[in-house]
Amino acid sequence: MTAIMGANEIVSTRDFNVPVKDVFHAWTTPELLARWWGPKGFTNTFHEFDLRPGGNWRFDMHGPDGVNYPNHSVFIEIVPMERIVFNHLSFHEFQVTATFEEVDNRTKVTFRQLFKDAEEFERVKSYCVEGNEQNFDRLSELLAESAI
């Protein structure tokens, strides 16, 4: 994975050895997404996942330390097999743009986090980069399992 810092933005990329349709399916199927979303050791309970512009995504992340982290996001744009954009509204406020590009039957995912507040970005950027890497590690493990 590669991570680049911009003004209030973290851009992480990772190549996956599967076609775009499989990666996009793992991002848009709540049962699969709940299995890999978040850093290592976290689990998820999804309460709402309305994958359409204006739709809500509400879930709790359960940390390995037993702490629950409520999350609320609103989807902005869904372009099948190409792009997902959502605003994360709870705890840290940022916009995510995830793009999916097929290259030689592999998939390049670019994950952009644009933070609303510069001070907050400065506080969280060091552990967000590592968290994004762990998130992609978990996705890679899921994709390596039998057919999703």
Coordinates of C-alpha atoms in Angstrom, one line a residue, residues 66-143:
G66 CA -14.1 -3.5 24.4
V67 CA -15.0 0.1 23.5
N68 CA -17.8 0.7 21.0
Y69 CA -17.4 3.4 18.4
P70 CA -20.7 4.5 16.8
N71 CA -20.3 5.6 13.2
H72 CA -22.7 7.4 10.8
S73 CA -22.0 8.1 7.2
V74 CA -24.1 9.3 4.3
F75 CA -23.5 8.1 0.8
I76 CA -23.0 10.9 -1.8
E77 CA -22.2 9.0 -5.0
I78 CA -22.2 5.4 -6.1
V79 CA -20.9 4.6 -9.6
P80 CA -20.9 0.8 -9.9
M81 CA -17.5 -0.8 -10.4
E82 CA -15.9 2.7 -10.4
R83 CA -16.4 4.9 -7.4
I84 CA -18.1 5.2 -3.9
V85 CA -18.2 8.6 -2.2
F86 CA -19.5 9.2 1.4
N87 CA -19.3 11.7 4.2
H88 CA -18.3 10.3 7.5
L89 CA -20.2 12.5 10.0
S90 CA -19.4 11.0 13.5
F91 CA -16.3 11.3 15.6
H92 CA -13.9 12.4 12.9
E93 CA -15.5 14.3 10.0
F94 CA -14.2 13.5 6.6
Q95 CA -15.2 12.6 3.0
V96 CA -14.1 9.3 1.6
T97 CA -13.7 8.8 -2.2
A98 CA -12.9 5.2 -3.1
T99 CA -12.1 4.4 -6.7
F100 CA -11.7 1.1 -8.4
E101 CA -9.6 0.6 -11.5
E102 CA -9.0 -2.6 -13.3
V103 CA -5.5 -3.2 -14.5
D104 CA -4.6 -6.6 -16.0
N105 CA -7.4 -8.4 -14.2
R106 CA -6.3 -6.9 -10.9
T107 CA -7.9 -4.0 -9.1
K108 CA -6.2 -0.8 -7.9
V109 CA -8.2 0.8 -5.1
T110 CA -7.5 4.4 -4.2
F111 CA -8.9 5.5 -0.9
R112 CA -9.0 9.3 -0.3
Q113 CA -9.9 10.7 3.1
L114 CA -10.4 14.5 3.0
F115 CA -10.8 15.8 6.6
K116 CA -13.1 18.8 7.3
D117 CA -10.9 20.3 10.0
A118 CA -7.1 20.9 9.6
E119 CA -6.4 20.5 13.3
E120 CA -8.3 17.3 13.5
F121 CA -6.4 16.0 10.5
E122 CA -3.1 16.8 12.2
R123 CA -4.1 14.9 15.3
V124 CA -5.3 11.7 13.5
K125 CA -3.1 11.4 10.4
S126 CA -0.4 9.2 11.9
Y127 CA -2.8 6.5 13.1
C128 CA -5.2 6.8 10.1
V129 CA -2.5 5.8 7.7
E130 CA -1.8 2.6 9.7
G131 CA -5.5 2.0 10.2
N132 CA -6.1 2.3 6.5
E133 CA -3.3 -0.2 5.8
Q134 CA -4.8 -2.7 8.3
N135 CA -8.2 -2.1 6.7
F136 CA -6.8 -3.1 3.3
D137 CA -5.0 -6.1 4.8
R138 CA -8.3 -7.3 6.1
L139 CA -9.9 -6.8 2.7
S140 CA -7.1 -8.7 1.1
E141 CA -7.6 -11.6 3.5
L142 CA -11.3 -11.7 2.7
L143 CA -10.7 -11.6 -1.1

